[in-house]
């Protein structure tokens, strides 16, 4: 199906190339999705229920852990995990300065303070050394982020956490199915949190999230917090002050449908990334950690004069993105948590450029992006030397 689509899509070669194209992916599973939705509609169980139970079992099994709780989104997944670990006021949580804002936002939502650390200059991932540099007497947890689908060296992070007697919560929102030495992302810390935002490697058809862990008590506490603090004793028995962050049945059923295709779609992403690596112009620096378990959520390169490049690529029908235009400690609401300068993150935020990548991207589309990039870089060189 995917190969057929790629064949057909060569005819679309003149069309603009979006950063992410979900249309062919959804076309591929449309019948399965419709069946799942009919089942949910007939069951009349729209929040929680058997579809959510099936999702939780399937996702825990896929990730190689014992427990999973489905939630409303990935931000809540992180915040509720920290809260359930007893982390809050007076505590600090180490987070990378290069990540989506939700990683730090969740720390504040839990009542704690983010402690920003720098990242490795090649992969833009947190390292054991950078995590250790953020330790203070108030540190309660480290949140490594498997950014862009690359996988953090979890052994090093775990060593730092073990010595400091603190928790590790993996933010695996950008790396569904990724692994490190045979272990799936999310399964290597005390807990792993996921977002299933539609454009993720495994996406719902709306907002959704989950936490996985081998600790049944931790998962129970998160489940209680996410369901208005309800205990097992009854609908109106509220053991804790919680909130509403439950997963709905339509999203759960949609994720289960897509889960059976995840490995194949990740293989396709790897092929697209390999094609990029072969074709990208010399002088183009690709941001990645070259480990076999990476899953290429984003195809990020570093360029000078990004604004010019983006405009020129858009004029050629190539959509690009920036992940992320500001190191988090420099964003206004987060400046109060800013310590020293974090040079690698600050430099990267000025240079990173995300090129289109999605499982159904054809070779000819990758070629067009690379040719356009080469032209634009050539033009820019000509402008500079004029
Ligand atoms: C690294 C990272 N963490 C957390 C999140 C938050 O997930 P959500 O948007 O589902 O709340 C995202 C979402 O983009 C993310 O990329």
Short mmCIF file of C-alpha atoms and ligand atoms in Angstrom, two decimals:
data_model
loop_
_atom_site.label_atom_id
_atom_site.label_comp_id
_atom_site.label_asym_id
_atom_site.label_seq_id
_atom_site.Cartn_x
_atom_site.Cartn_y
_atom_site.Cartn_z
CA UNK A 1 0.00 0.00 0.00
CA UNK A 2 2.74 2.41 1.04
CA UNK A 3 4.89 1.45 -1.97
CA UNK A 4 1.86 1.90 -4.26
CA UNK A 5 1.18 5.30 -2.79
CA UNK A 6 4.79 6.33 -3.28
CA UNK A 7 4.57 5.22 -6.92
CA UNK A 8 1.37 7.22 -7.45
CA UNK A 9 2.72 10.20 -5.61
CA UNK A 10 5.47 10.71 -8.17
CA UNK A 11 2.64 12.21 -10.25
CA UNK A 12 2.20 14.80 -7.53
CA UNK A 13 5.78 15.98 -7.95
CA UNK A 14 4.84 19.52 -8.96
CA UNK A 15 2.60 20.07 -5.95
CA UNK A 16 3.83 21.95 -2.88
CA UNK A 17 5.52 19.68 -0.35
CA UNK A 18 4.12 20.17 3.16
CA UNK A 19 6.18 19.68 6.30
CA UNK A 20 3.91 16.76 7.22
CA UNK A 21 1.30 15.15 4.97
CA UNK A 22 -1.14 13.01 6.96
CA UNK A 23 -3.64 12.55 4.12
CA UNK A 24 -2.08 9.40 2.60
CA UNK A 25 -1.49 7.91 6.03
CA UNK A 26 -5.13 8.36 6.98
CA UNK A 27 -6.21 7.13 3.54
CA UNK A 28 -4.36 3.91 4.24
CA UNK A 29 -6.25 3.19 7.48
CA UNK A 30 -9.59 4.88 6.67
CA UNK A 31 -11.62 1.64 6.66
CA UNK A 32 -10.12 0.41 9.92
CA UNK A 33 -10.74 3.80 11.55
CA UNK A 34 -14.36 3.84 10.42
CA UNK A 35 -14.98 0.38 11.86
CA UNK A 36 -13.44 1.47 15.18
CA UNK A 37 -15.58 4.62 15.33
CA UNK A 38 -18.74 2.63 14.61
CA UNK A 39 -17.85 0.27 17.43
CA UNK A 40 -17.36 3.21 19.85
CA UNK A 41 -20.59 4.83 18.76
CA UNK A 42 -22.53 1.58 19.27
CA UNK A 43 -20.96 1.01 22.69
CA UNK A 44 -22.09 4.43 23.93
CA UNK A 45 -18.99 4.49 26.15
CA UNK A 46 -17.16 7.61 25.05
CA UNK A 47 -14.78 8.37 27.93
CA UNK A 48 -12.74 5.51 29.37
CA UNK A 49 -14.24 2.02 28.93
CA UNK A 50 -13.04 -1.03 26.97
CA UNK A 51 -11.47 0.92 24.07
CA UNK A 52 -9.25 2.83 26.52
CA UNK A 53 -8.44 -0.42 28.39
CA UNK A 54 -7.42 -2.06 25.08
CA UNK A 55 -5.26 0.92 24.18
CA UNK A 56 -3.52 0.86 27.57
CA UNK A 57 -2.78 -2.85 27.27
CA UNK A 58 -1.61 -2.57 23.69
CA UNK A 59 0.68 0.43 24.32
CA UNK A 60 2.20 -1.06 27.50
CA UNK A 61 2.82 -4.33 25.64
CA UNK A 62 4.37 -2.59 22.63
CA UNK A 63 6.70 -0.56 24.89
CA UNK A 64 7.65 -3.62 26.98
CA UNK A 65 6.31 -2.36 30.33
CA UNK A 66 3.60 -3.62 32.67
CA UNK A 67 1.33 -0.57 32.97
CA UNK A 68 -0.06 2.34 31.00
CA UNK A 69 -2.63 5.04 31.68
CA UNK A 70 -4.27 6.93 28.83
CA UNK A 71 -4.62 10.70 29.32
CA UNK A 72 -5.94 13.78 27.53
CA UNK A 73 -2.58 15.02 26.17
CA UNK A 74 1.20 14.82 26.54
CA UNK A 75 1.57 17.94 28.68
CA UNK A 76 -0.75 16.50 31.33
CA UNK A 77 1.08 13.18 31.04
CA UNK A 78 4.32 14.85 32.18
CA UNK A 79 2.74 17.14 34.79
CA UNK A 80 0.62 14.39 36.37
CA UNK A 81 3.61 12.02 36.50
CA UNK A 82 5.69 14.58 38.39
CA UNK A 83 2.75 15.31 40.70
CA UNK A 84 2.16 11.59 41.31
CA UNK A 85 5.85 11.18 42.15
CA UNK A 86 5.29 13.74 44.93
CA UNK A 87 7.25 16.44 43.12
CA UNK A 88 6.04 20.01 43.59
CA UNK A 89 6.68 23.18 45.55
CA UNK A 90 10.32 23.71 46.50
CA UNK A 91 11.56 21.05 44.05
CA UNK A 92 13.59 21.51 40.90
CA UNK A 93 13.34 19.37 37.78
CA UNK A 94 16.15 19.26 35.22
CA UNK A 95 14.95 19.82 31.64
CA UNK A 96 16.82 20.58 28.42
CA UNK A 97 16.65 24.16 27.11
CA UNK A 98 16.12 22.75 23.60
CA UNK A 99 12.70 21.09 23.48
CA UNK A 100 9.04 21.96 22.97
CA UNK A 101 7.80 24.36 25.65
CA UNK A 102 5.47 21.73 27.16
CA UNK A 103 8.41 19.93 28.82
CA UNK A 104 9.10 22.94 31.05
CA UNK A 105 5.46 24.00 31.26
CA UNK A 106 4.58 20.63 32.82
CA UNK A 107 7.17 21.13 35.58
CA UNK A 108 5.54 24.43 36.53
CA UNK A 109 2.04 22.93 36.30
CA UNK A 110 3.20 20.33 38.86
CA UNK A 111 4.26 23.21 41.15
CA UNK A 112 8.04 22.74 40.78
CA UNK A 113 10.75 24.86 39.07
CA UNK A 114 12.41 23.88 35.79
CA UNK A 115 16.19 23.88 35.91
CA UNK A 116 17.35 24.33 32.31
CA UNK A 117 20.52 22.58 31.10
CA UNK A 118 22.31 22.69 27.76
CA UNK A 119 22.37 19.96 25.10
CA UNK A 120 24.94 18.13 22.99
CA UNK A 121 26.04 20.25 20.01
CA UNK A 122 25.55 17.49 17.39
CA UNK A 123 22.33 15.77 18.47
CA UNK A 124 20.80 18.64 20.52
CA UNK A 125 19.94 16.01 23.17
CA UNK A 126 20.48 16.17 26.92
CA UNK A 127 23.57 14.21 28.01
CA UNK A 128 24.59 12.68 31.35
CA UNK A 129 27.11 15.50 31.76
CA UNK A 130 24.62 18.26 31.05
CA UNK A 131 22.05 16.64 33.37
CA UNK A 132 24.66 16.41 36.14
CA UNK A 133 25.51 20.11 35.66
CA UNK A 134 21.97 21.03 36.75
CA UNK A 135 21.95 19.08 40.04
CA UNK A 136 21.31 21.04 43.24
CA UNK A 137 20.13 20.03 46.70
CA UNK A 138 16.56 20.70 45.51
CA UNK A 139 16.63 18.50 42.39
CA UNK A 140 13.83 15.94 42.44
CA UNK A 141 13.86 14.58 38.87
CA UNK A 142 15.46 14.64 35.43
CA UNK A 143 13.31 14.81 32.29
CA UNK A 144 15.36 13.73 29.24
CA UNK A 145 13.61 14.44 25.93
CA UNK A 146 14.01 12.09 22.95
CA UNK A 147 13.95 15.07 20.63
CA UNK A 148 13.27 14.82 16.87
CA UNK A 149 12.99 11.01 17.21
CA UNK A 150 16.63 10.64 18.33
CA UNK A 151 17.21 8.71 21.54
CA UNK A 152 19.02 10.02 24.62
CA UNK A 153 21.77 7.88 26.19
CA UNK A 154 19.55 6.69 29.02
CA UNK A 155 22.25 4.65 30.74
CA UNK A 156 24.20 7.83 31.49
CA UNK A 157 21.11 9.73 32.66
CA UNK A 158 20.05 6.84 34.90
CA UNK A 159 23.53 6.73 36.46
CA UNK A 160 23.31 10.44 37.36
CA UNK A 161 19.80 9.95 38.80
CA UNK A 162 20.77 6.85 40.80
CA UNK A 163 23.67 8.66 42.45
CA UNK A 164 21.47 11.66 43.30
CA UNK A 165 18.50 9.45 44.41
CA UNK A 166 16.11 11.25 42.08
CA UNK A 167 13.52 10.15 39.53
CA UNK A 168 13.81 9.96 35.72
CA UNK A 169 10.73 10.74 33.62
CA UNK A 170 11.32 10.30 29.88
CA UNK A 171 9.57 12.76 27.59
CA UNK A 172 9.04 10.45 24.62
CA UNK A 173 6.48 12.62 22.81
CA UNK A 174 8.65 12.75 19.66
CA UNK A 175 9.94 9.18 19.53
CA UNK A 176 7.16 6.54 19.51
CA UNK A 177 8.74 3.18 18.79
CA UNK A 178 12.31 4.45 19.22
CA UNK A 179 14.71 2.34 21.26
CA UNK A 180 18.08 2.28 22.98
CA UNK A 181 19.97 -1.05 23.16
CA UNK A 182 16.74 -2.94 22.54
CA UNK A 183 14.64 -1.08 25.12
CA UNK A 184 11.78 1.08 23.92
CA UNK A 185 11.74 4.80 24.76
CA UNK A 186 9.56 5.52 27.76
CA UNK A 187 10.47 2.19 29.40
CA UNK A 188 13.91 3.15 30.68
CA UNK A 189 13.11 5.63 33.46
CA UNK A 190 10.70 5.56 36.40
CA UNK A 191 8.02 6.52 33.89
CA UNK A 192 7.72 7.54 30.24
CA UNK A 193 5.29 10.11 28.91
CA UNK A 194 3.82 10.35 25.41
CA UNK A 195 1.78 12.77 23.35
CA UNK A 196 -0.37 11.40 20.52
CA UNK A 197 -0.90 14.79 18.88
CA UNK A 198 -1.92 14.00 15.26
CA UNK A 199 1.45 14.78 13.63
CA UNK A 200 3.48 12.57 16.00
CA UNK A 201 4.96 9.27 14.76
CA UNK A 202 1.90 7.68 16.38
CA UNK A 203 -0.89 10.23 16.38
CA UNK A 204 -4.53 10.26 17.42
CA UNK A 205 -7.16 12.26 15.52
CA UNK A 206 -7.12 14.97 18.17
CA UNK A 207 -5.30 15.42 21.47
CA UNK A 208 -4.27 12.39 23.49
CA UNK A 209 -1.46 11.30 25.81
CA UNK A 210 -0.28 8.44 28.03
CA UNK A 211 2.19 7.46 30.73
CA UNK A 212 3.87 4.05 30.92
CA UNK A 213 5.67 2.54 33.90
CA UNK A 214 6.44 -0.72 35.67
CA UNK A 215 5.24 0.83 38.94
CA UNK A 216 1.53 0.02 39.43
CA UNK A 217 1.17 2.48 42.34
CA UNK A 218 2.50 5.36 40.28
CA UNK A 219 0.09 4.56 37.42
CA UNK A 220 -2.82 4.28 39.90
CA UNK A 221 -2.01 7.70 41.38
CA UNK A 222 -1.85 9.27 37.91
CA UNK A 223 -5.17 7.62 37.01
CA UNK A 224 -6.78 8.99 40.18
CA UNK A 225 -5.38 12.50 39.64
CA UNK A 226 -6.58 12.49 36.02
CA UNK A 227 -10.11 11.45 37.01
CA UNK A 228 -11.05 14.24 39.46
CA UNK A 229 -9.20 12.46 42.27
CA UNK A 230 -11.75 9.61 42.27
CA UNK A 231 -10.81 6.57 44.34
CA UNK A 232 -11.91 3.03 43.52
CA UNK A 233 -14.73 3.33 46.06
CA UNK A 234 -17.18 5.15 43.85
CA UNK A 235 -18.05 7.91 41.42
CA UNK A 236 -18.52 10.51 44.15
CA UNK A 237 -15.63 9.48 46.37
CA UNK A 238 -12.79 11.94 45.73
CA UNK A 239 -9.66 10.87 47.55
CA UNK A 240 -7.48 13.63 46.07
CA UNK A 241 -7.86 17.02 44.45
CA UNK A 242 -7.44 16.00 40.84
CA UNK A 243 -8.47 17.29 37.45
CA UNK A 244 -10.01 15.98 34.26
CA UNK A 245 -7.39 14.56 31.92
CA UNK A 246 -9.06 11.34 30.77
CA UNK A 247 -8.54 9.77 27.38
CA UNK A 248 -11.66 9.40 25.26
CA UNK A 249 -12.67 6.19 23.55
CA UNK A 250 -12.58 7.54 19.97
CA UNK A 251 -8.95 8.65 20.36
CA UNK A 252 -7.98 5.39 22.08
CA UNK A 253 -9.55 3.30 19.31
CA UNK A 254 -7.89 5.44 16.61
CA UNK A 255 -4.44 5.02 18.20
CA UNK A 256 -4.89 1.24 18.43
CA UNK A 257 -5.71 1.11 14.70
CA UNK A 258 -2.58 3.10 13.85
CA UNK A 259 -0.34 1.22 16.31
CA UNK A 260 -0.36 -1.90 14.11
CA UNK A 261 1.26 0.22 11.35
CA UNK A 262 3.76 2.13 13.50
CA UNK A 263 6.84 -0.04 12.89
CA UNK A 264 6.30 0.03 9.12
CA UNK A 265 5.77 3.81 9.13
CA UNK A 266 8.93 4.24 11.22
CA UNK A 267 10.84 2.09 8.71
CA UNK A 268 9.59 4.40 5.95
CA UNK A 269 10.73 7.44 7.93
CA UNK A 270 14.20 5.81 8.20
CA UNK A 271 14.28 5.31 4.42
CA UNK A 272 13.31 8.95 3.84
CA UNK A 273 16.01 10.09 6.28
CA UNK A 274 18.60 7.88 4.52
CA UNK A 275 17.65 9.42 1.17
CA UNK A 276 18.10 12.88 2.71
CA UNK A 277 21.51 11.86 4.07
CA UNK A 278 22.58 10.68 0.59
CA UNK A 279 21.28 13.74 -1.24
CA UNK A 280 21.69 16.71 1.06
CA UNK A 281 24.23 19.16 -0.22
CA UNK A 282 27.70 19.09 1.24
CA UNK A 283 27.86 21.76 3.90
CA UNK A 284 24.42 20.82 5.20
CA UNK A 285 24.67 19.79 8.82
CA UNK A 286 22.05 17.19 9.79
CA UNK A 287 21.00 17.20 13.44
CA UNK A 288 20.66 13.65 14.71
CA UNK A 289 22.11 11.08 17.02
CA UNK A 290 23.25 8.24 14.77
CA UNK A 291 21.85 5.37 16.84
CA UNK A 292 20.00 2.42 15.25
CA UNK A 293 16.90 3.00 17.42
CA UNK A 294 16.07 6.51 16.22
CA UNK A 295 12.73 7.07 14.50
CA UNK A 296 13.14 10.37 12.61
CA UNK A 297 10.18 12.36 13.85
CA UNK A 298 11.68 15.52 12.35
CA UNK A 299 14.39 16.05 9.71
CA UNK A 300 16.39 18.93 11.15
CA UNK A 301 19.38 20.64 9.59
CA UNK A 302 21.36 23.71 10.64
CA UNK A 303 21.69 26.64 8.27
CA UNK A 304 22.89 30.22 8.28
CA UNK A 305 20.33 32.88 7.23
CA UNK A 306 17.33 30.75 8.08
CA UNK A 307 14.71 33.41 7.37
CA UNK A 308 16.03 33.89 3.84
CA UNK A 309 16.23 30.13 3.28
CA UNK A 310 12.67 29.55 4.44
CA UNK A 311 11.30 32.28 2.23
CA UNK A 312 13.19 31.03 -0.81
CA UNK A 313 12.12 27.44 -0.17
CA UNK A 314 8.49 28.49 0.26
CA UNK A 315 8.68 30.25 -3.11
CA UNK A 316 9.69 26.85 -4.56
CA UNK A 317 6.75 25.10 -2.90
CA UNK A 318 8.70 23.58 0.01
CA UNK A 319 7.25 24.08 3.47
CA UNK A 320 9.69 24.13 6.38
CA UNK A 321 9.42 24.49 10.16
CA UNK A 322 11.57 25.62 13.08
CA UNK A 323 11.87 23.38 16.12
CA UNK A 324 12.47 25.56 18.11
CA UNK A 325 13.05 29.26 17.44
CA UNK A 326 13.90 30.15 21.04
CA UNK A 327 15.85 28.30 23.74
CA UNK A 328 13.29 27.87 26.52
CA UNK A 329 15.20 29.71 29.26
CA UNK A 330 15.05 32.86 27.08
CA UNK A 331 11.27 32.83 26.58
CA UNK A 332 9.78 35.66 28.60
CA UNK A 333 7.65 33.61 31.05
CA UNK A 334 10.62 31.32 31.70
CA UNK A 335 13.32 33.97 32.17
CA UNK A 336 12.75 33.83 35.92
CA UNK A 337 14.15 30.27 35.82
CA UNK A 338 17.14 31.27 33.69
CA UNK A 339 20.56 30.68 35.20
CA UNK A 340 23.73 30.91 33.14
CA UNK A 341 23.90 31.21 29.34
CA UNK A 342 23.29 27.90 27.55
CA UNK A 343 25.28 28.55 24.41
CA UNK A 344 24.60 25.40 22.40
CA UNK A 345 20.83 25.74 22.80
CA UNK A 346 20.92 29.46 22.04
CA UNK A 347 23.05 28.96 18.91
CA UNK A 348 20.90 26.05 17.72
CA UNK A 349 17.70 28.06 18.11
CA UNK A 350 19.04 30.53 15.52
CA UNK A 351 20.05 27.84 13.00
CA UNK A 352 17.71 24.83 13.11
CA UNK A 353 15.47 24.25 10.11
CA UNK A 354 13.05 21.34 9.78
CA UNK A 355 12.57 19.87 6.30
CA UNK A 356 9.49 17.85 5.27
CA UNK A 357 9.40 14.25 6.50
CA UNK A 358 6.50 11.79 6.75
CA UNK A 359 6.16 8.06 6.10
CA UNK A 360 4.56 8.41 2.65
CA UNK A 361 7.09 10.94 1.36
CA UNK A 362 8.30 9.75 -2.07
CA UNK A 363 11.91 9.69 -3.27
CA UNK A 364 11.06 12.30 -5.86
CA UNK A 365 9.73 14.60 -3.14
CA UNK A 366 12.96 14.19 -1.15
CA UNK A 367 14.94 14.89 -4.32
CA UNK A 368 12.92 18.05 -4.96
CA UNK A 369 13.54 19.32 -1.43
CA UNK A 370 17.29 18.64 -1.73
CA UNK A 371 17.58 20.21 -5.18
CA UNK A 372 15.68 23.28 -4.02
CA UNK A 373 17.86 23.56 -0.95
CA UNK A 374 20.99 23.33 -3.08
CA UNK A 375 19.71 26.07 -5.39
CA UNK A 376 18.79 28.30 -2.46
CA UNK A 377 22.16 27.77 -0.79
CA UNK A 378 23.88 28.56 -4.08
CA UNK A 379 21.83 31.74 -4.53
CA UNK A 380 22.56 32.79 -0.98
CA UNK A 381 26.30 32.20 -1.54
CA UNK A 382 26.05 34.36 -4.70
CA UNK A 383 24.25 37.16 -2.82
CA UNK A 384 26.85 37.10 -0.05
CA UNK A 385 29.82 37.28 -2.42
CA UNK A 386 28.21 40.00 -4.62
C1 LIG B 1 8.77 17.03 23.44
C2 LIG B 1 7.31 17.25 23.73
N1 LIG B 1 6.87 17.16 25.00
C3 LIG B 1 5.57 17.34 25.32
C4 LIG B 1 4.64 17.63 24.35
C5 LIG B 1 3.24 17.95 24.77
O1 LIG B 1 2.28 17.14 24.20
P1 LIG B 1 0.77 17.68 23.96
O2 LIG B 1 0.80 18.66 22.86
O3 LIG B 1 0.03 16.42 23.62
O4 LIG B 1 0.31 18.25 25.24
C6 LIG B 1 5.03 17.72 23.00
C7 LIG B 1 4.06 18.02 21.95
O5 LIG B 1 4.34 18.50 20.89
C8 LIG B 1 6.41 17.53 22.69
O6 LIG B 1 6.86 17.62 21.42
#
